[in-house]
């Protein structure tokens, strides 16, 4: 067992991080050892990060050390009366919960990281002051590998100041690209992107209620109000809703959520309301809902409708069709809606490709050279057959207990199996018509008289 | 003074109006290529603002109904409009529609899990003016449900087709027309072996304010072709020697 973390008291007694637990117990007799759960630190950081969203919209976990949070605070401190009270508020609140916290504000994430861990003078670095502030710090402040750090120490670089003015080519040769990147990130010559733990939602609307809401009518009014204030702002930016979530905060602290989706971005109040209306049954208000939040989790660009010069009957991308599909997807489920496009394959079951998109275009033409049945059985059904001559169409066949006498036939059309996908025999298809004029699609699987068994199947009905 | 026959014609026209038929002049442009069958409808025009019911018992008949509907769709969808095809247990093979002059990618298939869902989708789709037609494969349909569908159709002008594939017993519906399509022997081109164009026996069982009838129709590649009834000779003997294509 290795020590992964120790309290200041234990650390003072000699129980260092990375030590064996048995050794530490030998040094310090009264040491209490608790098992560490993997992932606990990350979970705790995640929780703290989500709590910190109250201070800034973009909060990221420090992936280098896994022991800190990086916040983009531009435009936030003035709400707390300036940077100093802002920082003080964060630190004192976290301290009151029992955490040991250090914080710093600087122009770059790298500089803030360095100052918060190794800074001694001031936690707030003025604009463009990061280079000066970094100079007296040890090289560890640059978020470097242990190998690079050891090399720096060996060469006697105990402060950033000592290698700060060296030519970059020399530094690159000795310490690698990573070293220069970290230095540039701290100085701000290289941009560093933060990975926010929660992406801020662009379109969001809150509706606190004076009284807890329980009835259907009241929920409908709430949704209308939310949409009426949200839709104009989306419209102004040319955006529309593709996916939206309505969250209701109930009196008993539970959340109720319903979500809707559209096939094309929309900012129409009446249409979006209809979609939510289908979902109201799923909202369980319990004792009552006191706060509604409507979030657009996936916005999309609204295509501006073109003025039609002459009124033509519209096609698939007609607004009313898309709204119909939205309603169907909302009520029954989006998986019921399908369109078929031609595929460049011969095997009948795979000759059409399935798409859920309403805008997908075909990339090949439909084949019309060979007859295809109007109704196709999902799995071919075996039939009993009598054929006079090998490789001729059958003279009689029996399907579902009914005897059919074949009068006319076309074929065979041989379709080879797609051997790179599945194994089996090829199929010889015949289009046959019986004495009553009914038309069928039959096939023989495999060669006549081959060692392997050949079988006859019915695969469809022609119109 | 109006004569008696003029008066009756006027009253019939009024009844048609009250029953939801909009007066349309029987111009050539309104024809959808069904030939003599269209004359069986009131005013000699195939009713587009209406529900058409197709009944079939055997899968062969169902396939023939699919083909016949696809043929009608080809003229309804001519101007680029889309069509919805609603079903619970669909066997229609989309690629085959191309041979009936319908672009399969312009048809939106909706495969509902239950009849109830399918019926709901059908009603919603019939209210959608952007569609040219709605086809639904339903097993059962009550009078009240069919009346709701009829109201939706009258409002939007979308043509509705109901395919009842296991119509063992006929249900009472207020469909404008009830059809039964069954396949009959095809005739290949002169001297050619094999099968000809699909040929059907079209049975118009019921048509509101029209004349029911029975026709033989062939889908001749580009459009319907009416076949005059002739005494069918025993085709088997002469075809015996040229069976294989």
XYZ file of C-alpha atoms in Angstrom:
708
model
C 0.000 0.000 0.000
C 1.259 3.424 -0.996
C 0.280 6.702 0.583
C -1.628 8.824 -1.898
C -2.466 11.731 0.443
C -1.666 12.706 3.999
C -2.927 15.325 6.415
C -0.569 18.226 7.335
C -0.135 16.709 10.786
C 0.834 13.321 9.400
C 3.095 14.948 6.809
C 4.875 16.820 9.590
C 5.419 13.511 11.380
C 7.084 12.111 8.246
C 4.293 10.295 6.371
C 5.067 11.558 2.882
C 3.151 10.945 -0.310
C 4.472 7.967 -2.241
C 5.737 6.217 0.870
C 4.759 2.664 1.809
C 1.980 2.630 4.402
C 3.899 0.087 6.492
C 6.996 2.329 6.611
C 4.891 5.340 7.551
C 3.274 3.382 10.361
C 6.695 2.445 11.644
C 7.793 6.104 11.696
C 4.591 7.407 13.230
C 2.948 4.919 15.551
C -0.495 6.503 15.870
C -1.020 6.876 12.123
C -4.544 6.195 10.884
C -4.675 4.593 7.417
C -7.802 4.927 5.296
C -8.305 3.189 1.935
C -8.311 5.443 -1.092
C -11.006 4.832 -3.691
C -9.881 5.266 -7.278
C -11.527 8.232 -8.956
C -12.569 9.852 -5.709
C -10.354 12.912 -6.190
C -11.738 13.486 -9.664
C -15.312 13.119 -8.426
C -14.672 15.591 -5.617
C -13.096 18.063 -8.055
C -16.044 17.649 -10.409
C -18.455 18.417 -7.575
C -16.459 21.438 -6.471
C -16.233 22.606 -10.062
C -19.998 22.425 -10.485
C -20.391 24.398 -7.276
C -17.926 26.997 -8.623
C -20.137 27.699 -11.647
C -21.802 30.193 -9.301
C -18.636 32.288 -9.715
C -17.861 31.865 -13.394
C -19.598 30.171 -16.317
C -16.556 28.234 -17.534
C -14.916 26.004 -14.960
C -12.387 23.343 -15.944
C -10.600 20.653 -14.002
C -6.818 21.052 -13.902
C -5.817 17.940 -15.850
C -2.104 18.298 -15.053
C -2.139 17.927 -11.334
C -5.716 16.730 -10.810
C -5.779 18.882 -7.700
C -7.157 22.199 -8.849
C -9.782 24.043 -10.824
C -9.270 26.576 -13.597
C -11.912 29.239 -14.037
C -12.407 31.756 -16.799
C -13.464 34.796 -14.746
C -13.504 37.516 -17.395
C -16.398 39.814 -16.666
C -17.303 38.151 -13.381
C -15.295 39.756 -10.487
C -17.041 43.143 -10.700
C -20.256 41.421 -9.585
C -18.518 40.772 -6.248
C -17.059 44.273 -6.128
C -13.648 43.697 -7.717
C -11.015 41.016 -7.975
C -9.846 41.082 -4.380
C -13.268 40.648 -2.715
C -14.113 38.071 -5.403
C -11.066 35.965 -4.629
C -11.591 36.413 -0.923
C -15.179 35.231 -1.204
C -14.178 32.060 -3.078
C -11.336 31.226 -0.701
C -13.236 31.931 2.499
C -16.283 29.961 1.377
C -14.195 26.941 0.474
C -12.198 27.285 3.702
C -15.402 27.343 5.713
C -16.187 23.916 4.236
C -12.847 22.608 5.499
C -10.697 22.746 2.380
C -7.193 24.137 2.258
C -7.309 26.513 -0.667
C -4.925 28.733 -2.564
C -6.136 30.868 -5.440
C -4.715 33.353 -7.904
C -5.953 35.500 -10.740
C -3.750 36.101 -13.764
C -4.029 36.722 -17.492
C -3.243 33.118 -18.469
C -4.266 29.789 -16.962
C -0.589 28.815 -16.780
C 0.413 31.887 -14.783
C -2.574 31.554 -12.455
C -1.649 27.897 -11.904
C 1.934 28.878 -11.053
C 1.074 31.753 -8.727
C -1.613 29.820 -6.869
C 0.872 27.050 -6.069
C 4.246 28.804 -5.752
C 3.458 32.522 -5.482
C 4.453 34.305 -2.308
C 3.814 37.993 -2.892
C 0.297 38.601 -4.200
C -2.431 36.295 -5.594
C -3.651 38.907 -8.084
C -1.351 39.577 -11.025
C -1.927 42.798 -12.925
C -2.660 42.792 -16.647
C 0.490 41.771 -18.595
C 2.357 41.289 -15.327
C 2.666 37.512 -15.549
C 6.226 37.454 -16.987
C 7.559 39.521 -14.097
C 5.614 37.506 -11.534
C 6.926 34.204 -12.875
C 10.611 35.151 -12.728
C 11.323 34.321 -9.064
C 9.284 31.070 -9.115
C 10.871 27.574 -9.291
C 10.614 25.683 -12.614
C 7.987 23.340 -11.072
C 5.535 26.230 -11.490
C 5.550 25.642 -15.245
C 3.719 22.270 -15.103
C 6.643 20.208 -16.336
C 7.513 16.506 -16.362
C 9.631 15.092 -13.563
C 12.369 14.194 -16.114
C 12.650 17.769 -17.386
C 12.575 19.106 -13.831
C 15.424 16.795 -12.780
C 17.472 17.957 -15.747
C 16.826 21.612 -14.862
C 17.812 21.058 -11.254
C 20.975 19.244 -12.354
C 21.934 22.251 -14.452
C 21.314 24.586 -11.525
C 18.199 26.310 -12.777
C 16.365 26.898 -9.511
C 14.370 29.878 -10.751
C 12.529 30.625 -13.984
C 14.618 33.812 -14.103
C 17.781 31.828 -14.770
C 16.653 30.378 -18.121
C 14.009 32.927 -19.070
C 16.256 34.917 -21.385
C 18.021 31.984 -23.016
C 17.560 31.502 -26.770
C 14.537 29.337 -27.508
C 16.482 27.040 -29.870
C 18.896 26.120 -27.084
C 16.053 25.382 -24.674
C 14.233 23.289 -27.243
C 17.311 21.169 -27.908
C 17.851 20.448 -24.263
C 14.350 20.228 -22.816
C 12.029 19.515 -25.725
C 8.998 21.117 -27.323
C 6.725 20.488 -24.341
C 8.890 22.702 -22.143
C 8.642 25.650 -24.531
C 4.904 25.159 -24.902
C 4.366 25.295 -21.153
C 6.505 28.416 -20.871
C 4.610 30.062 -23.740
C 1.273 29.094 -22.187
C 2.253 30.671 -18.885
C 3.389 33.845 -20.621
C 0.360 33.998 -22.875
C 2.153 33.814 -26.218
C 0.470 30.454 -26.812
C -3.277 30.080 -26.316
C -4.565 27.461 -23.914
C -8.114 26.145 -24.162
C -10.078 25.163 -21.094
C -12.360 22.145 -21.226
C -15.443 23.275 -19.333
C -17.109 20.689 -17.103
C -20.476 22.080 -18.088
C -20.875 23.790 -21.418
C -22.839 26.959 -20.846
C -26.161 26.913 -22.634
C -26.622 29.733 -25.066
C -30.393 29.875 -24.890
C -31.977 29.399 -21.513
C -35.010 30.841 -19.850
C -36.101 30.693 -16.194
C -39.594 31.108 -14.872
C -39.956 31.247 -11.107
C -43.563 30.815 -10.018
C -45.260 32.791 -7.290
C -47.277 29.770 -6.251
C -46.334 26.138 -6.801
C -47.867 24.882 -10.036
C -49.814 21.642 -10.201
C -52.400 21.786 -12.967
C -52.088 21.081 -16.669
C -53.409 24.497 -17.622
C -50.848 26.219 -15.435
C -48.012 24.162 -16.925
C -49.231 25.075 -20.409
C -49.218 28.765 -19.470
C -45.709 28.407 -18.044
C -44.426 26.744 -21.240
C -46.030 29.447 -23.391
C -44.443 32.185 -21.294
C -41.025 30.557 -21.471
C -41.283 30.103 -25.228
C -42.554 33.620 -25.779
C -39.465 35.071 -24.131
C -37.008 32.538 -25.551
C -38.101 32.397 -29.184
C -37.584 36.092 -30.059
C -34.000 35.928 -28.782
C -33.343 32.845 -30.897
C -34.992 34.485 -33.875
C -32.827 37.580 -33.505
C -29.716 35.440 -33.894
C -31.143 33.311 -36.682
C -31.079 30.241 -34.482
C -33.707 27.677 -33.689
C -34.311 24.758 -31.372
C -33.174 21.271 -32.392
C -33.239 19.768 -28.914
C -34.716 21.338 -25.819
C -35.181 20.346 -22.204
C -37.813 21.660 -19.837
C -36.849 21.158 -16.220
C -39.294 21.660 -13.392
C -37.969 22.113 -9.847
C -40.498 20.604 -7.475
C -41.263 21.669 -3.919
C -39.902 18.382 -2.556
C -36.516 19.047 -4.166
C -36.935 16.601 -7.023
C -36.535 17.470 -10.687
C -38.941 16.620 -13.483
C -37.650 16.812 -17.030
C -39.148 16.461 -20.472
C -37.257 16.922 -23.695
C -38.293 17.556 -27.262
C -36.472 17.371 -30.553
C -37.167 18.749 -33.990
C -36.146 17.648 -37.470
C -35.298 21.192 -38.499
C -34.366 24.102 -36.247
C -37.453 26.066 -35.280
C -38.185 29.196 -33.289
C -41.920 29.148 -33.737
C -43.755 29.471 -30.413
C -46.848 27.628 -31.586
C -44.939 24.697 -33.049
C -42.630 24.218 -30.078
C -45.597 24.541 -27.757
C -47.382 21.730 -29.608
C -44.343 19.516 -29.144
C -44.213 20.216 -25.418
C -47.970 19.743 -25.188
C -47.522 16.110 -26.224
C -45.140 15.636 -23.292
C -47.105 17.342 -20.533
C -48.556 13.986 -19.471
C -45.054 12.927 -18.447
C -44.602 15.841 -16.048
C -45.450 14.751 -12.525
C -45.893 17.950 -10.531
C -46.157 16.190 -7.140
C -46.714 18.862 -4.517
C -46.087 21.563 -7.065
C -43.415 23.006 -9.313
C -41.871 26.285 -8.226
C -39.330 26.924 -10.959
C -39.261 26.104 -14.669
C -36.075 26.251 -16.714
C -36.206 25.849 -20.471
C -32.839 25.114 -22.057
C -31.963 24.765 -25.700
C -29.403 21.977 -25.473
C -28.848 21.845 -29.226
C -29.489 24.996 -31.205
C -29.370 25.034 -34.972
C -29.382 27.545 -37.790
C -32.800 28.375 -39.146
C -32.944 28.360 -42.888
C -34.734 31.486 -43.915
C -37.736 30.585 -46.011
C -37.543 31.821 -49.552
C -40.454 33.693 -50.983
C -42.210 31.486 -53.481
C -43.021 33.177 -56.719
C -45.641 30.704 -57.823
C -47.418 28.376 -55.437
C -46.179 24.916 -56.155
C -47.064 21.852 -54.178
C -44.132 21.545 -51.820
C -41.872 18.538 -51.320
C -40.244 16.763 -48.409
C -38.683 19.848 -46.854
C -42.008 21.609 -46.587
C -42.543 23.232 -43.222
C -45.814 21.469 -42.522
C -44.264 18.069 -43.270
C -41.345 18.725 -40.943
C -43.745 19.814 -38.223
C -45.782 16.670 -38.728
C -42.632 14.572 -38.324
C -41.693 16.508 -35.175
C -45.085 15.746 -33.665
C -44.869 12.077 -34.613
C -41.338 11.842 -33.200
C -42.519 13.511 -30.004
C -45.534 11.297 -29.497
C -44.604 7.900 -30.943
C -40.804 8.111 -31.191
C -38.370 9.211 -33.851
C -37.457 5.607 -34.677
C -40.752 4.963 -36.485
C -39.908 7.445 -39.237
C -37.914 6.016 -42.132
C -36.981 6.868 -45.654
C -35.338 4.568 -48.147
C -32.584 5.398 -50.589
C -31.145 3.163 -53.280
C -27.964 1.309 -52.418
C -25.410 0.019 -54.899
C -25.976 -3.603 -53.975
C -27.780 -6.486 -55.611
C -28.720 -8.670 -52.625
C -32.445 -7.829 -52.337
C -32.568 -7.338 -48.583
C -29.669 -4.882 -48.762
C -30.545 -3.116 -51.999
C -32.288 -0.293 -50.133
C -30.636 1.724 -47.399
C -32.515 3.109 -44.487
C -32.184 6.731 -43.471
C -33.826 8.764 -40.762
C -32.792 12.099 -42.219
C -35.375 14.039 -44.155
C -32.807 15.846 -46.263
C -30.578 12.932 -47.302
C -30.215 12.701 -51.065
C -29.783 9.529 -53.060
C -26.287 9.034 -54.422
C -27.286 6.459 -57.013
C -30.318 5.865 -59.189
C -32.993 3.274 -58.504
C -32.443 0.199 -60.645
C -35.315 -0.655 -62.937
C -33.738 -3.240 -65.216
C -34.788 -6.245 -63.133
C -38.259 -6.897 -61.718
C -38.633 -6.450 -57.986
C -41.722 -7.558 -56.038
C -44.145 -5.078 -54.537
C -44.254 -6.961 -51.274
C -41.097 -8.571 -49.958
C -41.125 -11.163 -47.187
C -38.729 -10.242 -44.394
C -37.431 -13.810 -44.395
C -37.912 -16.059 -47.428
C -40.368 -18.869 -46.741
C -39.532 -22.426 -47.878
C -41.810 -23.959 -50.513
C -42.257 -27.414 -52.020
C -41.503 -27.420 -55.701
C -41.735 -29.665 -58.736
C -39.610 -28.720 -61.715
C -39.420 -30.787 -64.875
C -35.957 -29.926 -66.125
C -33.019 -28.766 -64.016
C -32.472 -25.018 -64.147
C -36.002 -24.470 -65.402
C -38.581 -22.628 -63.365
C -40.837 -24.877 -61.294
C -44.007 -26.317 -62.771
C -45.825 -26.602 -59.451
C -45.166 -25.196 -56.043
C -46.903 -25.431 -52.726
C -46.901 -22.484 -50.323
C -48.915 -22.335 -47.100
C -50.718 -25.536 -48.079
C -51.982 -24.125 -51.395
C -50.946 -25.726 -54.667
C -49.987 -23.324 -57.440
C -49.619 -24.315 -61.053
C -47.056 -22.131 -62.771
C -48.170 -20.890 -66.160
C -45.621 -18.255 -67.044
C -42.172 -17.532 -65.737
C -39.258 -15.184 -66.219
C -35.745 -15.866 -65.106
C -33.499 -16.988 -63.724
C -31.770 -13.919 -62.362
C -28.748 -15.060 -60.438
C -27.787 -12.984 -57.432
C -24.531 -13.893 -55.793
C -24.205 -13.706 -52.072
C -22.024 -10.945 -50.682
C -19.329 -13.371 -49.568
C -17.397 -10.700 -47.683
C -20.404 -10.294 -45.368
C -21.935 -13.717 -44.978
C -21.535 -17.249 -46.181
C -24.043 -19.306 -48.084
C -25.359 -20.209 -51.491
C -26.232 -17.866 -54.322
C -29.877 -17.400 -55.332
C -31.535 -17.962 -58.715
C -34.666 -15.833 -58.825
C -37.707 -16.575 -60.981
C -40.729 -14.374 -61.502
C -43.666 -16.747 -61.928
C -47.373 -16.422 -62.557
C -49.816 -19.142 -61.602
C -52.996 -20.269 -63.339
C -55.097 -17.719 -61.410
C -52.888 -14.833 -62.487
C -51.135 -14.383 -59.148
C -47.488 -13.409 -59.441
C -44.698 -14.535 -57.130
C -40.948 -14.160 -56.704
C -39.337 -17.536 -56.098
C -35.708 -18.488 -55.797
C -33.585 -21.570 -55.622
C -30.742 -21.368 -53.206
C -27.708 -23.172 -54.597
C -26.981 -25.259 -57.716
C -29.081 -28.127 -58.941
C -27.564 -31.483 -58.094
C -24.724 -30.051 -56.036
C -23.556 -31.974 -53.009
C -24.945 -29.306 -50.811
C -28.708 -29.272 -50.573
C -30.476 -26.823 -52.820
C -33.755 -25.381 -51.588
C -36.653 -23.416 -52.999
C -38.076 -20.346 -51.322
C -40.765 -17.746 -51.931
C -39.502 -14.224 -51.358
C -42.251 -11.865 -52.443
C -45.440 -11.033 -54.254
C -45.682 -9.003 -57.413
C -48.517 -6.580 -57.953
C -89.576 27.091 -65.089
C -87.074 24.398 -64.340
C -87.852 20.992 -65.626
C -88.012 18.075 -63.247
C -84.694 16.595 -64.324
C -82.900 19.922 -63.943
C -84.329 20.248 -60.454
C -83.159 16.766 -59.507
C -79.695 17.446 -60.912
C -79.521 20.633 -58.863
C -80.639 18.846 -55.714
C -78.045 16.115 -56.301
C -75.391 18.807 -56.695
C -76.509 20.287 -53.358
C -76.333 16.897 -51.634
C -72.805 16.455 -52.957
C -71.822 19.833 -51.529
C -73.239 18.973 -48.110
C -71.384 15.670 -48.170
C -68.072 17.406 -48.556
C -67.592 17.184 -52.322
C -66.317 20.439 -53.709
C -67.695 21.149 -57.135
C -65.026 20.459 -59.715
C -65.406 20.671 -63.411
C -64.532 17.489 -65.250
C -61.657 18.947 -67.196
C -58.896 16.853 -68.694
C -56.322 18.361 -66.340
C -58.053 16.885 -63.325
C -57.805 13.376 -64.704
C -55.379 11.052 -63.031
C -55.135 8.484 -65.777
C -57.613 5.916 -64.550
C -59.592 6.078 -67.772
C -63.171 4.881 -67.662
C -63.035 4.271 -63.924
C -63.014 8.010 -63.256
C -66.409 8.318 -64.893
C -67.840 6.190 -62.096
C -67.196 8.975 -59.597
C -69.560 11.882 -59.033
C -68.865 14.543 -61.640
C -66.514 12.197 -63.457
C -63.565 13.218 -61.276
C -61.501 11.006 -59.011
C -62.210 12.417 -55.512
C -58.947 13.651 -54.047
C -60.441 15.069 -50.861
C -61.584 11.658 -49.772
C -60.748 8.430 -48.043
C -60.339 5.409 -50.306
C -60.548 2.027 -48.709
C -58.875 -1.031 -50.217
C -59.782 -4.435 -48.892
C -57.776 -7.573 -49.420
C -57.672 -10.979 -47.800
C -54.737 -12.702 -49.468
C -51.184 -11.335 -49.668
C -51.380 -11.523 -53.487
C -54.365 -9.151 -53.416
C -52.564 -6.883 -50.970
C -49.588 -6.681 -53.335
C -51.930 -5.831 -56.201
C -53.562 -3.108 -54.076
C -50.087 -1.726 -53.292
C -49.342 -1.580 -56.989
C -52.641 0.072 -57.868
C -52.221 2.688 -55.132
C -48.642 3.317 -56.274
C -49.980 3.944 -59.763
C -52.430 6.536 -58.438
C -49.684 8.054 -56.257
C -47.516 8.569 -59.319
C -49.973 11.153 -60.631
C -50.812 12.615 -57.203
C -47.114 13.129 -56.418
C -46.322 14.551 -59.846
C -45.695 18.087 -58.595
C -42.966 17.108 -56.160
C -45.056 16.610 -53.047
C -44.255 13.947 -50.488
C -46.378 11.050 -49.357
C -46.657 9.257 -46.015
C -46.986 5.475 -45.764
C -48.114 4.352 -42.318
C -48.219 0.739 -41.228
C -47.717 -1.656 -38.376
C -46.502 -4.739 -40.274
C -45.156 -3.430 -43.537
C -44.024 -5.720 -46.334
C -43.924 -3.154 -49.109
C -40.554 -3.224 -50.837
C -39.612 0.430 -51.497
C -37.444 -0.340 -54.528
C -40.462 -1.729 -56.405
C -42.307 1.591 -56.309
C -39.916 2.993 -58.887
C -41.492 0.766 -61.531
C -44.817 2.507 -60.815
C -43.278 5.890 -61.570
C -43.058 6.858 -57.901
C -39.778 8.045 -56.423
C -39.426 5.883 -53.313
C -37.249 8.440 -51.524
C -40.133 10.911 -51.551
C -42.233 8.580 -49.421
C -41.941 8.877 -45.663
C -42.509 5.491 -44.068
C -43.814 5.426 -40.535
C -43.850 1.999 -38.961
C -45.863 2.333 -35.765
C -45.887 -0.384 -33.151
C -49.615 -0.418 -32.532
C -52.786 0.221 -34.506
C -53.635 3.022 -32.119
C -50.399 4.864 -32.885
C -50.850 4.252 -36.605
C -54.323 5.738 -36.482
C -53.086 8.789 -34.583
C -50.293 9.324 -37.102
C -52.753 8.910 -39.966
C -55.057 11.578 -38.612
C -52.169 13.980 -38.000
C -50.756 13.282 -41.458
C -54.117 13.856 -43.134
C -54.194 17.317 -41.556
C -50.800 18.142 -43.058
C -51.295 20.111 -46.231
C -47.750 19.606 -47.448
C -48.428 15.961 -48.238
C -49.992 14.760 -51.458
C -51.400 11.570 -50.038
C -51.372 9.368 -46.970
C -51.474 5.587 -47.189
C -52.195 3.588 -44.057
C -52.246 -0.146 -43.579
C -54.809 -0.738 -40.872
C -56.562 -3.892 -39.785
C -59.575 -2.426 -38.097
C -61.314 0.880 -38.443
C -64.435 1.899 -36.624
C -67.127 4.190 -37.942
C -66.170 7.002 -35.580
C -62.481 6.760 -36.460
C -63.232 6.826 -40.174
C -65.436 9.868 -39.688
C -62.578 11.695 -37.945
C -60.315 10.864 -40.860
C -62.917 12.082 -43.349
C -63.196 15.410 -41.491
C -59.410 15.804 -41.543
C -59.343 15.101 -45.276
C -62.079 17.608 -46.070
C -60.131 20.280 -44.208
C -56.735 19.738 -45.797
C -57.436 18.209 -49.207
C -54.960 15.349 -48.732
C -55.989 12.073 -50.325
C -56.220 9.219 -47.852
C -55.798 5.541 -48.697
C -56.619 2.842 -46.187
C -55.364 -0.639 -46.903
C -57.151 -3.241 -44.859
C -55.010 -6.294 -45.398
C -56.886 -8.797 -43.292
C -60.380 -7.710 -44.163
C -62.083 -10.944 -43.227
C -65.185 -9.065 -42.194
C -66.151 -5.786 -43.733
C -66.276 -2.968 -41.246
C -68.648 -0.059 -41.579
C -66.689 2.977 -42.575
C -67.642 6.160 -44.297
C -64.967 5.853 -46.938
C -65.899 7.532 -50.202
C -64.872 4.538 -52.226
C -64.214 0.916 -51.412
C -61.987 -1.005 -53.794
C -60.941 -4.569 -54.202
C -57.978 -5.250 -56.434
C -56.954 -8.751 -57.407
C -54.296 -9.891 -59.860
C -55.230 -11.611 -63.092
C -53.125 -13.284 -65.742
C -50.817 -10.935 -67.571
C -50.323 -10.998 -71.316
C -46.860 -10.613 -72.722
C -46.176 -8.610 -75.845
C -46.807 -10.334 -79.134
C -44.709 -13.438 -79.394
C -42.640 -12.770 -76.317
C -42.259 -15.404 -73.634
C -42.634 -14.788 -69.924
C -44.747 -12.311 -67.996
C -46.289 -9.100 -69.236
C -47.203 -5.935 -67.412
C -49.108 -6.376 -64.126
C -52.808 -6.689 -64.805
C -55.546 -6.393 -62.234
C -59.227 -6.914 -61.811
C -60.343 -3.611 -60.289
C -63.566 -3.960 -58.374
C -65.114 -0.709 -57.185
C -67.445 -2.148 -54.564
C -68.864 1.068 -53.241
C -68.640 4.672 -54.256
C -70.600 7.450 -52.678
C -72.943 9.057 -55.218
C -71.271 7.174 -58.034
C -71.724 3.997 -59.974
C -69.823 0.938 -58.706
C -68.300 -1.247 -61.352
C -65.699 -3.716 -62.421
C -62.783 -3.100 -64.774
C -59.611 -4.747 -65.970
C -56.600 -2.511 -65.763
C -52.964 -2.885 -66.667
C -49.994 -0.860 -65.492
C -48.311 -0.295 -68.833
C -44.979 0.985 -67.586
C -45.868 4.676 -67.674
C -49.570 4.710 -66.833
C -52.760 2.741 -66.500
C -54.216 1.042 -69.545
C -57.752 -0.214 -69.579
C -58.218 -3.642 -71.088
C -61.496 -4.349 -72.813
C -63.067 -7.513 -71.546
C -62.728 -10.350 -74.044
C -63.429 -14.020 -73.713
C -60.266 -15.459 -72.235
C -59.058 -18.491 -74.146
C -57.221 -21.219 -72.326
C -53.821 -19.631 -72.446
C -51.977 -22.535 -70.928
C -51.826 -24.739 -74.015
C -50.336 -22.194 -76.343
C -47.931 -20.867 -73.743
C -46.684 -24.313 -72.851
C -43.817 -24.291 -75.277
C -42.520 -20.841 -74.545
C -42.462 -20.849 -70.832
C -39.027 -19.581 -70.066
C -37.829 -16.095 -70.529
